[in-house]
Amino acid sequence: EVQLQASGGGLVQAGRSRKLSCAYSGSTFDDLAIAWLRQAPGKEREGVSCISGPDGTAVYADSVKGRFTITRDNAKNMVYLQIDALQPEDTAVYYCAAHPQRSSCPPVHLIRTLEYQYWGQGTLVTVSS
């Protein structure tokens, strides 16, 4: 079941920017924390960022802090991930996901471990050097 749909990926030169979008249906998602995760070929899934439902508090992985910005617009049922200064190491499929009973973000190192039940297919970001 596709309930959150990520889009905006593509082939991007290193050093440039890209803005990913995550669209969802239903106002129930407004109350839920939404996380961005990514998975590079041959590597385990990595928690990238998360934004809470109640107050919009955001957390970031150390590897992306300062370059990635997560925002949400509940009126538009959208969550965004602005990626600046892209690096080849950022190449991955990016997913947005939500947990049905979590409104606040966990510590960043636990983002990956949550058993998300709301997923999409993800969007591929390929960074060329």
mmCIF file of N, CA and C in Angstrom:
data_model
loop_
_atom_site.group_PDB
_atom_site.id
_atom_site.type_symbol
_atom_site.label_atom_id
_atom_site.label_comp_id
_atom_site.label_asym_id
_atom_site.label_seq_id
_atom_site.Cartn_x
_atom_site.Cartn_y
_atom_site.Cartn_z
ATOM 1 N N GLU A 1 0.833 -1.184 0.000
ATOM 2 C CA GLU A 1 0.000 0.000 0.000
ATOM 3 C C GLU A 1 0.877 1.246 0.000
ATOM 4 N N VAL A 2 0.695 2.094 -0.988
ATOM 5 C CA VAL A 2 1.456 3.325 -1.104
ATOM 6 C C VAL A 2 0.663 4.449 -0.455
ATOM 7 N N GLN A 3 1.175 4.959 0.640
ATOM 8 C CA GLN A 3 0.516 6.037 1.354
ATOM 9 C C GLN A 3 1.355 7.305 1.408
ATOM 10 N N LEU A 4 2.647 7.178 1.221
ATOM 11 C CA LEU A 4 3.546 8.309 1.096
ATOM 12 C C LEU A 4 4.363 8.109 -0.163
ATOM 13 N N GLN A 5 4.372 9.103 -1.016
ATOM 14 C CA GLN A 5 5.031 8.989 -2.302
ATOM 15 C C GLN A 5 6.148 10.013 -2.424
ATOM 16 N N ALA A 6 7.363 9.527 -2.538
ATOM 17 C CA ALA A 6 8.518 10.393 -2.709
ATOM 18 C C ALA A 6 8.754 10.660 -4.188
ATOM 19 N N SER A 7 9.205 11.856 -4.482
ATOM 20 C CA SER A 7 9.487 12.236 -5.853
ATOM 21 C C SER A 7 10.550 13.326 -5.861
ATOM 22 N N GLY A 8 11.043 13.631 -7.039
ATOM 23 C CA GLY A 8 12.001 14.708 -7.192
ATOM 24 C C GLY A 8 13.429 14.276 -7.414
ATOM 25 N N GLY A 9 13.678 12.985 -7.404
ATOM 26 C CA GLY A 9 15.027 12.503 -7.619
ATOM 27 C C GLY A 9 15.444 12.608 -9.071
ATOM 28 N N GLY A 10 16.688 12.264 -9.312
ATOM 29 C CA GLY A 10 17.220 12.315 -10.650
ATOM 30 C C GLY A 10 18.732 12.336 -10.624
ATOM 31 N N LEU A 11 19.312 12.587 -11.776
ATOM 32 C CA LEU A 11 20.758 12.673 -11.911
ATOM 33 C C LEU A 11 21.191 14.107 -11.671
ATOM 34 N N VAL A 12 22.087 14.292 -10.714
ATOM 35 C CA VAL A 12 22.508 15.621 -10.298
ATOM 36 C C VAL A 12 24.026 15.662 -10.185
ATOM 37 N N GLN A 13 24.612 16.751 -10.605
ATOM 38 C CA GLN A 13 26.047 16.930 -10.458
ATOM 39 C C GLN A 13 26.412 17.218 -9.003
ATOM 40 N N ALA A 14 27.558 16.714 -8.590
ATOM 41 C CA ALA A 14 28.040 16.993 -7.250
ATOM 42 C C ALA A 14 28.160 18.497 -7.026
ATOM 43 N N GLY A 15 27.766 18.920 -5.843
ATOM 44 C CA GLY A 15 27.808 20.321 -5.492
ATOM 45 C C GLY A 15 26.515 21.062 -5.737
ATOM 46 N N ARG A 16 25.631 20.480 -6.512
ATOM 47 C CA ARG A 16 24.353 21.116 -6.796
ATOM 48 C C ARG A 16 23.292 20.703 -5.786
ATOM 49 N N SER A 17 22.110 21.227 -5.952
ATOM 50 C CA SER A 17 21.028 21.017 -5.012
ATOM 51 C C SER A 17 19.868 20.284 -5.663
ATOM 52 N N ARG A 18 19.070 19.692 -4.807
ATOM 53 C CA ARG A 18 17.880 18.988 -5.246
ATOM 54 C C ARG A 18 16.856 19.031 -4.125
ATOM 55 N N LYS A 19 15.614 19.183 -4.484
ATOM 56 C CA LYS A 19 14.542 19.194 -3.492
ATOM 57 C C LYS A 19 13.619 18.011 -3.734
ATOM 58 N N LEU A 20 13.531 17.151 -2.751
ATOM 59 C CA LEU A 20 12.657 16.003 -2.813
ATOM 60 C C LEU A 20 11.332 16.314 -2.143
ATOM 61 N N SER A 21 10.288 15.681 -2.626
ATOM 62 C CA SER A 21 8.961 15.876 -2.079
ATOM 63 C C SER A 21 8.378 14.553 -1.629
ATOM 64 N N CYS A 22 7.550 14.625 -0.625
ATOM 65 C CA CYS A 22 6.839 13.462 -0.114
ATOM 66 C C CYS A 22 5.384 13.849 0.029
ATOM 67 N N ALA A 23 4.544 13.243 -0.772
ATOM 68 C CA ALA A 23 3.119 13.538 -0.746
ATOM 69 C C ALA A 23 2.368 12.438 -0.008
ATOM 70 N N TYR A 24 1.400 12.835 0.788
ATOM 71 C CA TYR A 24 0.599 11.862 1.503
ATOM 72 C C TYR A 24 -0.876 12.226 1.419
ATOM 73 N N SER A 25 -1.702 11.258 1.732
ATOM 74 C CA SER A 25 -3.148 11.449 1.695
ATOM 75 C C SER A 25 -3.716 11.308 3.098
ATOM 76 N N GLY A 26 -4.602 12.220 3.451
ATOM 77 C CA GLY A 26 -5.273 12.140 4.739
ATOM 78 C C GLY A 26 -4.630 13.018 5.788
ATOM 79 N N SER A 27 -5.462 13.716 6.529
ATOM 80 C CA SER A 27 -4.963 14.618 7.556
ATOM 81 C C SER A 27 -4.365 13.894 8.752
ATOM 82 N N THR A 28 -4.584 12.589 8.856
ATOM 83 C CA THR A 28 -4.000 11.851 9.964
ATOM 84 C C THR A 28 -2.485 11.928 9.958
ATOM 85 N N PHE A 29 -1.905 12.081 8.789
ATOM 86 C CA PHE A 29 -0.458 12.189 8.701
ATOM 87 C C PHE A 29 0.062 13.491 9.288
ATOM 88 N N ASP A 30 -0.788 14.494 9.384
ATOM 89 C CA ASP A 30 -0.368 15.768 9.957
ATOM 90 C C ASP A 30 0.122 15.610 11.391
ATOM 91 N N ASP A 31 -0.385 14.612 12.074
ATOM 92 C CA ASP A 31 -0.038 14.394 13.471
ATOM 93 C C ASP A 31 1.153 13.467 13.649
ATOM 94 N N LEU A 32 1.644 12.914 12.574
ATOM 95 C CA LEU A 32 2.699 11.919 12.656
ATOM 96 C C LEU A 32 4.051 12.485 12.255
ATOM 97 N N ALA A 33 5.068 11.997 12.918
ATOM 98 C CA ALA A 33 6.414 12.287 12.473
ATOM 99 C C ALA A 33 6.658 11.598 11.137
ATOM 100 N N ILE A 34 7.341 12.276 10.254
ATOM 101 C CA ILE A 34 7.666 11.707 8.952
ATOM 102 C C ILE A 34 9.175 11.737 8.783
ATOM 103 N N ALA A 35 9.711 10.602 8.407
ATOM 104 C CA ALA A 35 11.153 10.451 8.289
ATOM 105 C C ALA A 35 11.563 10.266 6.841
ATOM 106 N N TRP A 36 12.734 10.736 6.541
ATOM 107 C CA TRP A 36 13.395 10.431 5.280
ATOM 108 C C TRP A 36 14.493 9.412 5.566
ATOM 109 N N LEU A 37 14.488 8.362 4.797
ATOM 110 C CA LEU A 37 15.519 7.348 4.864
ATOM 111 C C LEU A 37 16.087 7.142 3.475
ATOM 112 N N ARG A 38 17.257 6.563 3.420
ATOM 113 C CA ARG A 38 17.856 6.289 2.126
ATOM 114 C C ARG A 38 18.599 4.970 2.166
ATOM 115 N N GLN A 39 18.721 4.387 1.000
ATOM 116 C CA GLN A 39 19.452 3.141 0.881
ATOM 117 C C GLN A 39 20.290 3.174 -0.387
ATOM 118 N N ALA A 40 21.582 3.105 -0.193
ATOM 119 C CA ALA A 40 22.511 3.059 -1.309
ATOM 120 C C ALA A 40 22.710 1.615 -1.741
ATOM 121 N N PRO A 41 23.089 1.398 -2.983
ATOM 122 C CA PRO A 41 23.311 0.031 -3.459
ATOM 123 C C PRO A 41 24.314 -0.717 -2.592
ATOM 124 N N GLY A 42 23.928 -1.892 -2.145
ATOM 125 C CA GLY A 42 24.806 -2.720 -1.348
ATOM 126 C C GLY A 42 24.965 -2.295 0.094
ATOM 127 N N LYS A 43 24.218 -1.302 0.542
ATOM 128 C CA LYS A 43 24.336 -0.822 1.905
ATOM 129 C C LYS A 43 22.996 -0.920 2.627
ATOM 130 N N GLU A 44 23.072 -0.870 3.938
ATOM 131 C CA GLU A 44 21.865 -0.920 4.745
ATOM 132 C C GLU A 44 21.139 0.411 4.707
ATOM 133 N N ARG A 45 19.866 0.355 4.996
ATOM 134 C CA ARG A 45 19.058 1.549 5.053
ATOM 135 C C ARG A 45 19.570 2.497 6.130
ATOM 136 N N GLU A 46 19.558 3.774 5.823
ATOM 137 C CA GLU A 46 20.084 4.790 6.718
ATOM 138 C C GLU A 46 19.017 5.831 7.015
ATOM 139 N N GLY A 47 18.859 6.160 8.273
ATOM 140 C CA GLY A 47 17.976 7.245 8.649
ATOM 141 C C GLY A 47 18.644 8.578 8.358
ATOM 142 N N VAL A 48 17.985 9.427 7.610
ATOM 143 C CA VAL A 48 18.557 10.690 7.168
ATOM 144 C C VAL A 48 18.037 11.859 7.989
ATOM 145 N N SER A 49 16.729 11.945 8.112
ATOM 146 C CA SER A 49 16.125 13.082 8.779
ATOM 147 C C SER A 49 14.712 12.724 9.208
ATOM 148 N N CYS A 50 14.183 13.529 10.102
ATOM 149 C CA CYS A 50 12.827 13.311 10.589
ATOM 150 C C CYS A 50 12.268 14.645 11.046
ATOM 151 N N ILE A 51 10.977 14.823 10.838
ATOM 152 C CA ILE A 51 10.301 16.023 11.307
ATOM 153 C C ILE A 51 9.055 15.598 12.069
ATOM 154 N N SER A 52 8.866 16.160 13.227
ATOM 155 C CA SER A 52 7.763 15.759 14.084
ATOM 156 C C SER A 52 6.450 16.341 13.596
ATOM 157 N N GLY A 53 5.359 15.722 14.037
ATOM 158 C CA GLY A 53 4.041 16.221 13.688
ATOM 159 C C GLY A 53 3.588 17.401 14.513
ATOM 160 N N PRO A 54 3.713 17.326 15.839
ATOM 161 C CA PRO A 54 3.161 18.383 16.693
ATOM 162 C C PRO A 54 3.802 19.754 16.522
ATOM 163 N N ASP A 55 5.115 19.812 16.461
ATOM 164 C CA ASP A 55 5.777 21.107 16.471
ATOM 165 C C ASP A 55 6.805 21.297 15.367
ATOM 166 N N GLY A 56 6.968 20.313 14.511
ATOM 167 C CA GLY A 56 7.893 20.456 13.402
ATOM 168 C C GLY A 56 9.355 20.372 13.779
ATOM 169 N N THR A 57 9.650 19.827 14.936
ATOM 170 C CA THR A 57 11.038 19.653 15.328
ATOM 171 C C THR A 57 11.738 18.694 14.374
ATOM 172 N N ALA A 58 12.916 19.064 13.942
ATOM 173 C CA ALA A 58 13.646 18.295 12.952
ATOM 174 C C ALA A 58 14.948 17.759 13.521
ATOM 175 N N VAL A 59 15.319 16.587 13.062
ATOM 176 C CA VAL A 59 16.594 15.983 13.415
ATOM 177 C C VAL A 59 17.267 15.512 12.140
ATOM 178 N N TYR A 60 18.600 15.442 12.183
ATOM 179 C CA TYR A 60 19.376 15.078 11.011
ATOM 180 C C TYR A 60 20.514 14.148 11.392
ATOM 181 N N ALA A 61 20.833 13.266 10.478
ATOM 182 C CA ALA A 61 22.020 12.456 10.638
ATOM 183 C C ALA A 61 23.255 13.343 10.518
ATOM 184 N N ASP A 62 24.311 12.967 11.219
ATOM 185 C CA ASP A 62 25.529 13.766 11.185
ATOM 186 C C ASP A 62 26.074 13.916 9.768
ATOM 187 N N SER A 63 25.882 12.900 8.958
ATOM 188 C CA SER A 63 26.436 12.918 7.622
ATOM 189 C C SER A 63 25.772 13.932 6.704
ATOM 190 N N VAL A 64 24.587 14.395 7.066
ATOM 191 C CA VAL A 64 23.858 15.325 6.211
ATOM 192 C C VAL A 64 23.568 16.651 6.893
ATOM 193 N N LYS A 65 23.840 16.756 8.159
ATOM 194 C CA LYS A 65 23.540 17.973 8.902
ATOM 195 C C LYS A 65 24.284 19.163 8.308
ATOM 196 N N GLY A 66 23.552 20.232 8.095
ATOM 197 C CA GLY A 66 24.120 21.413 7.477
ATOM 198 C C GLY A 66 23.906 21.472 5.987
ATOM 199 N N ARG A 67 23.579 20.335 5.368
ATOM 200 C CA ARG A 67 23.335 20.286 3.931
ATOM 201 C C ARG A 67 21.884 19.946 3.600
ATOM 202 N N PHE A 68 21.231 19.198 4.474
ATOM 203 C CA PHE A 68 19.855 18.782 4.257
ATOM 204 C C PHE A 68 18.923 19.595 5.145
ATOM 205 N N THR A 69 17.768 19.932 4.619
ATOM 206 C CA THR A 69 16.758 20.644 5.385
ATOM 207 C C THR A 69 15.405 19.986 5.155
ATOM 208 N N ILE A 70 14.766 19.570 6.225
ATOM 209 C CA ILE A 70 13.458 18.955 6.132
ATOM 210 C C ILE A 70 12.396 19.961 6.571
ATOM 211 N N THR A 71 11.329 20.038 5.812
ATOM 212 C CA THR A 71 10.208 20.909 6.136
ATOM 213 C C THR A 71 8.911 20.181 5.817
ATOM 214 N N ARG A 72 7.813 20.711 6.326
ATOM 215 C CA ARG A 72 6.520 20.133 6.001
ATOM 216 C C ARG A 72 5.480 21.227 5.853
ATOM 217 N N ASP A 73 4.504 20.939 5.029
ATOM 218 C CA ASP A 73 3.389 21.836 4.793
ATOM 219 C C ASP A 73 2.128 20.998 4.883
ATOM 220 N N ASN A 74 1.534 20.980 6.051
ATOM 221 C CA ASN A 74 0.369 20.127 6.272
ATOM 222 C C ASN A 74 -0.824 20.536 5.415
ATOM 223 N N ALA A 75 -0.937 21.814 5.119
ATOM 224 C CA ALA A 75 -2.031 22.274 4.286
ATOM 225 C C ALA A 75 -1.965 21.669 2.892
ATOM 226 N N LYS A 76 -0.766 21.355 2.435
ATOM 227 C CA LYS A 76 -0.574 20.768 1.118
ATOM 228 C C LYS A 76 -0.303 19.271 1.177
ATOM 229 N N ASN A 77 -0.327 18.717 2.370
ATOM 230 C CA ASN A 77 -0.030 17.293 2.561
ATOM 231 C C ASN A 77 1.322 16.932 1.961
ATOM 232 N N MET A 78 2.322 17.735 2.300
ATOM 233 C CA MET A 78 3.633 17.557 1.714
ATOM 234 C C MET A 78 4.728 17.680 2.772
ATOM 235 N N VAL A 79 5.744 16.894 2.586
ATOM 236 C CA VAL A 79 6.988 17.016 3.319
ATOM 237 C C VAL A 79 8.108 17.128 2.299
ATOM 238 N N TYR A 80 9.074 17.969 2.592
ATOM 239 C CA TYR A 80 10.151 18.222 1.644
ATOM 240 C C TYR A 80 11.502 17.912 2.270
ATOM 241 N N LEU A 81 12.439 17.591 1.413
ATOM 242 C CA LEU A 81 13.826 17.437 1.825
ATOM 243 C C LEU A 81 14.687 18.214 0.842
ATOM 244 N N GLN A 82 15.169 19.348 1.285
ATOM 245 C CA GLN A 82 16.074 20.155 0.488
ATOM 246 C C GLN A 82 17.489 19.653 0.693
ATOM 247 N N ILE A 83 18.129 19.290 -0.384
ATOM 248 C CA ILE A 83 19.474 18.746 -0.325
ATOM 249 C C ILE A 83 20.406 19.713 -1.034
ATOM 250 N N ASP A 84 21.369 20.226 -0.311
ATOM 251 C CA ASP A 84 22.358 21.134 -0.871
ATOM 252 C C ASP A 84 23.725 20.469 -0.876
ATOM 253 N N ALA A 85 24.591 20.983 -1.730
ATOM 254 C CA ALA A 85 25.971 20.499 -1.804
ATOM 255 C C ALA A 85 26.021 18.980 -1.897
ATOM 256 N N LEU A 86 25.321 18.456 -2.856
ATOM 257 C CA LEU A 86 25.255 17.007 -3.025
ATOM 258 C C LEU A 86 26.633 16.398 -3.232
ATOM 259 N N GLN A 87 26.821 15.257 -2.631
ATOM 260 C CA GLN A 87 28.051 14.500 -2.741
ATOM 261 C C GLN A 87 27.752 13.150 -3.380
ATOM 262 N N PRO A 88 28.736 12.547 -4.027
ATOM 263 C CA PRO A 88 28.508 11.216 -4.585
ATOM 264 C C PRO A 88 28.016 10.215 -3.543
ATOM 265 N N GLU A 89 28.425 10.387 -2.308
ATOM 266 C CA GLU A 89 27.995 9.505 -1.231
ATOM 267 C C GLU A 89 26.508 9.630 -0.917
ATOM 268 N N ASP A 90 25.872 10.662 -1.418
ATOM 269 C CA ASP A 90 24.441 10.833 -1.222
ATOM 270 C C ASP A 90 23.612 10.003 -2.194
ATOM 271 N N THR A 91 24.250 9.384 -3.149
ATOM 272 C CA THR A 91 23.533 8.570 -4.121
ATOM 273 C C THR A 91 22.797 7.441 -3.413
ATOM 274 N N ALA A 92 21.501 7.392 -3.587
ATOM 275 C CA ALA A 92 20.687 6.397 -2.905
ATOM 276 C C ALA A 92 19.244 6.545 -3.355
ATOM 277 N N VAL A 93 18.449 5.562 -3.011
ATOM 278 C CA VAL A 93 17.000 5.683 -3.119
ATOM 279 C C VAL A 93 16.507 6.305 -1.825
ATOM 280 N N TYR A 94 15.785 7.378 -1.937
ATOM 281 C CA TYR A 94 15.277 8.098 -0.780
ATOM 282 C C TYR A 94 13.808 7.779 -0.575
ATOM 283 N N TYR A 95 13.475 7.414 0.641
ATOM 284 C CA TYR A 95 12.116 7.062 1.013
ATOM 285 C C TYR A 95 11.612 8.005 2.098
ATOM 286 N N CYS A 96 10.337 8.263 2.080
ATOM 287 C CA CYS A 96 9.703 8.886 3.227
ATOM 288 C C CYS A 96 8.773 7.870 3.863
ATOM 289 N N ALA A 97 8.673 7.927 5.177
ATOM 290 C CA ALA A 97 7.928 6.916 5.897
ATOM 291 C C ALA A 97 7.393 7.483 7.206
ATOM 292 N N ALA A 98 6.362 6.850 7.715
ATOM 293 C CA ALA A 98 5.758 7.254 8.972
ATOM 294 C C ALA A 98 5.373 6.038 9.788
ATOM 295 N N HIS A 99 5.406 6.200 11.080
ATOM 296 C CA HIS A 99 4.974 5.170 12.019
ATOM 297 C C HIS A 99 3.589 5.541 12.516
ATOM 298 N N PRO A 100 2.668 4.589 12.549
ATOM 299 C CA PRO A 100 1.277 4.929 12.877
ATOM 300 C C PRO A 100 1.042 5.436 14.284
ATOM 301 N N GLN A 101 1.979 5.251 15.187
ATOM 302 C CA GLN A 101 1.791 5.668 16.565
ATOM 303 C C GLN A 101 2.919 6.550 17.078
ATOM 304 N N ARG A 102 3.589 7.232 16.182
ATOM 305 C CA ARG A 102 4.668 8.102 16.592
ATOM 306 C C ARG A 102 4.467 9.495 16.018
ATOM 307 N N SER A 103 4.359 10.460 16.895
ATOM 308 C CA SER A 103 4.195 11.846 16.484
ATOM 309 C C SER A 103 5.469 12.663 16.643
ATOM 310 N N SER A 104 6.393 12.170 17.440
ATOM 311 C CA SER A 104 7.664 12.843 17.648
ATOM 312 C C SER A 104 8.797 11.993 17.094
ATOM 313 N N CYS A 105 9.843 12.655 16.670
ATOM 314 C CA CYS A 105 10.972 11.947 16.096
ATOM 315 C C CYS A 105 11.825 11.306 17.178
ATOM 316 N N PRO A 106 12.336 10.139 16.899
ATOM 317 C CA PRO A 106 13.273 9.512 17.824
ATOM 318 C C PRO A 106 14.652 10.123 17.666
ATOM 319 N N PRO A 107 15.577 9.769 18.538
ATOM 320 C CA PRO A 107 16.966 10.178 18.295
ATOM 321 C C PRO A 107 17.394 9.699 16.915
ATOM 322 N N VAL A 108 18.272 10.445 16.300
ATOM 323 C CA VAL A 108 18.586 10.191 14.904
ATOM 324 C C VAL A 108 19.096 8.777 14.675
ATOM 325 N N HIS A 109 19.822 8.224 15.632
ATOM 326 C CA HIS A 109 20.373 6.893 15.432
ATOM 327 C C HIS A 109 19.316 5.803 15.495
ATOM 328 N N LEU A 110 18.109 6.155 15.910
ATOM 329 C CA LEU A 110 17.025 5.186 15.969
ATOM 330 C C LEU A 110 16.045 5.320 14.810
ATOM 331 N N ILE A 111 16.230 6.302 13.968
ATOM 332 C CA ILE A 111 15.317 6.485 12.851
ATOM 333 C C ILE A 111 15.250 5.232 11.984
ATOM 334 N N ARG A 112 16.372 4.649 11.738
ATOM 335 C CA ARG A 112 16.435 3.477 10.872
ATOM 336 C C ARG A 112 15.722 2.268 11.454
ATOM 337 N N THR A 113 15.660 2.181 12.774
ATOM 338 C CA THR A 113 15.184 0.974 13.425
ATOM 339 C C THR A 113 13.675 0.916 13.593
ATOM 340 N N LEU A 114 12.986 2.011 13.399
ATOM 341 C CA LEU A 114 11.541 2.019 13.581
ATOM 342 C C LEU A 114 10.860 1.117 12.565
ATOM 343 N N GLU A 115 9.812 0.470 13.006
ATOM 344 C CA GLU A 115 9.044 -0.402 12.129
ATOM 345 C C GLU A 115 7.954 0.417 11.459
ATOM 346 N N TYR A 116 8.351 1.112 10.411
ATOM 347 C CA TYR A 116 7.411 1.957 9.690
ATOM 348 C C TYR A 116 6.364 1.116 8.975
ATOM 349 N N GLN A 117 5.156 1.594 8.967
ATOM 350 C CA GLN A 117 4.071 0.918 8.280
ATOM 351 C C GLN A 117 3.543 1.716 7.102
ATOM 352 N N TYR A 118 3.942 2.965 6.981
ATOM 353 C CA TYR A 118 3.541 3.809 5.870
ATOM 354 C C TYR A 118 4.771 4.118 5.035
ATOM 355 N N TRP A 119 4.770 3.620 3.827
ATOM 356 C CA TRP A 119 5.910 3.732 2.926
ATOM 357 C C TRP A 119 5.459 4.095 1.524
ATOM 358 N N GLY A 120 6.425 4.481 0.719
ATOM 359 C CA GLY A 120 6.256 4.621 -0.713
ATOM 360 C C GLY A 120 7.380 3.892 -1.418
ATOM 361 N N GLN A 121 7.425 4.019 -2.731
ATOM 362 C CA GLN A 121 8.457 3.338 -3.510
ATOM 363 C C GLN A 121 9.814 4.031 -3.438
ATOM 364 N N GLY A 122 9.832 5.277 -3.059
ATOM 365 C CA GLY A 122 11.077 6.005 -2.996
ATOM 366 C C GLY A 122 11.426 6.656 -4.321
ATOM 367 N N THR A 123 12.431 7.514 -4.279
ATOM 368 C CA THR A 123 12.902 8.196 -5.468
ATOM 369 C C THR A 123 14.424 8.145 -5.490
ATOM 370 N N LEU A 124 14.972 7.876 -6.648
ATOM 371 C CA LEU A 124 16.414 7.676 -6.780
ATOM 372 C C LEU A 124 17.122 8.992 -7.049
ATOM 373 N N VAL A 125 18.114 9.276 -6.228
ATOM 374 C CA VAL A 125 19.001 10.410 -6.430
ATOM 375 C C VAL A 125 20.370 9.861 -6.798
ATOM 376 N N THR A 126 20.852 10.231 -7.962
ATOM 377 C CA THR A 126 22.163 9.811 -8.415
ATOM 378 C C THR A 126 23.040 11.043 -8.574
ATOM 379 N N VAL A 127 24.139 11.065 -7.852
ATOM 380 C CA VAL A 127 25.039 12.210 -7.855
ATOM 381 C C VAL A 127 26.281 11.846 -8.648
ATOM 382 N N SER A 128 26.526 12.575 -9.696
ATOM 383 C CA SER A 128 27.694 12.343 -10.527
ATOM 384 C C SER A 128 28.848 13.206 -10.057
ATOM 385 N N SER A 129 30.041 12.671 -10.176
ATOM 386 C CA SER A 129 31.241 13.394 -9.779
ATOM 387 C C SER A 129 31.949 14.018 -10.960
#
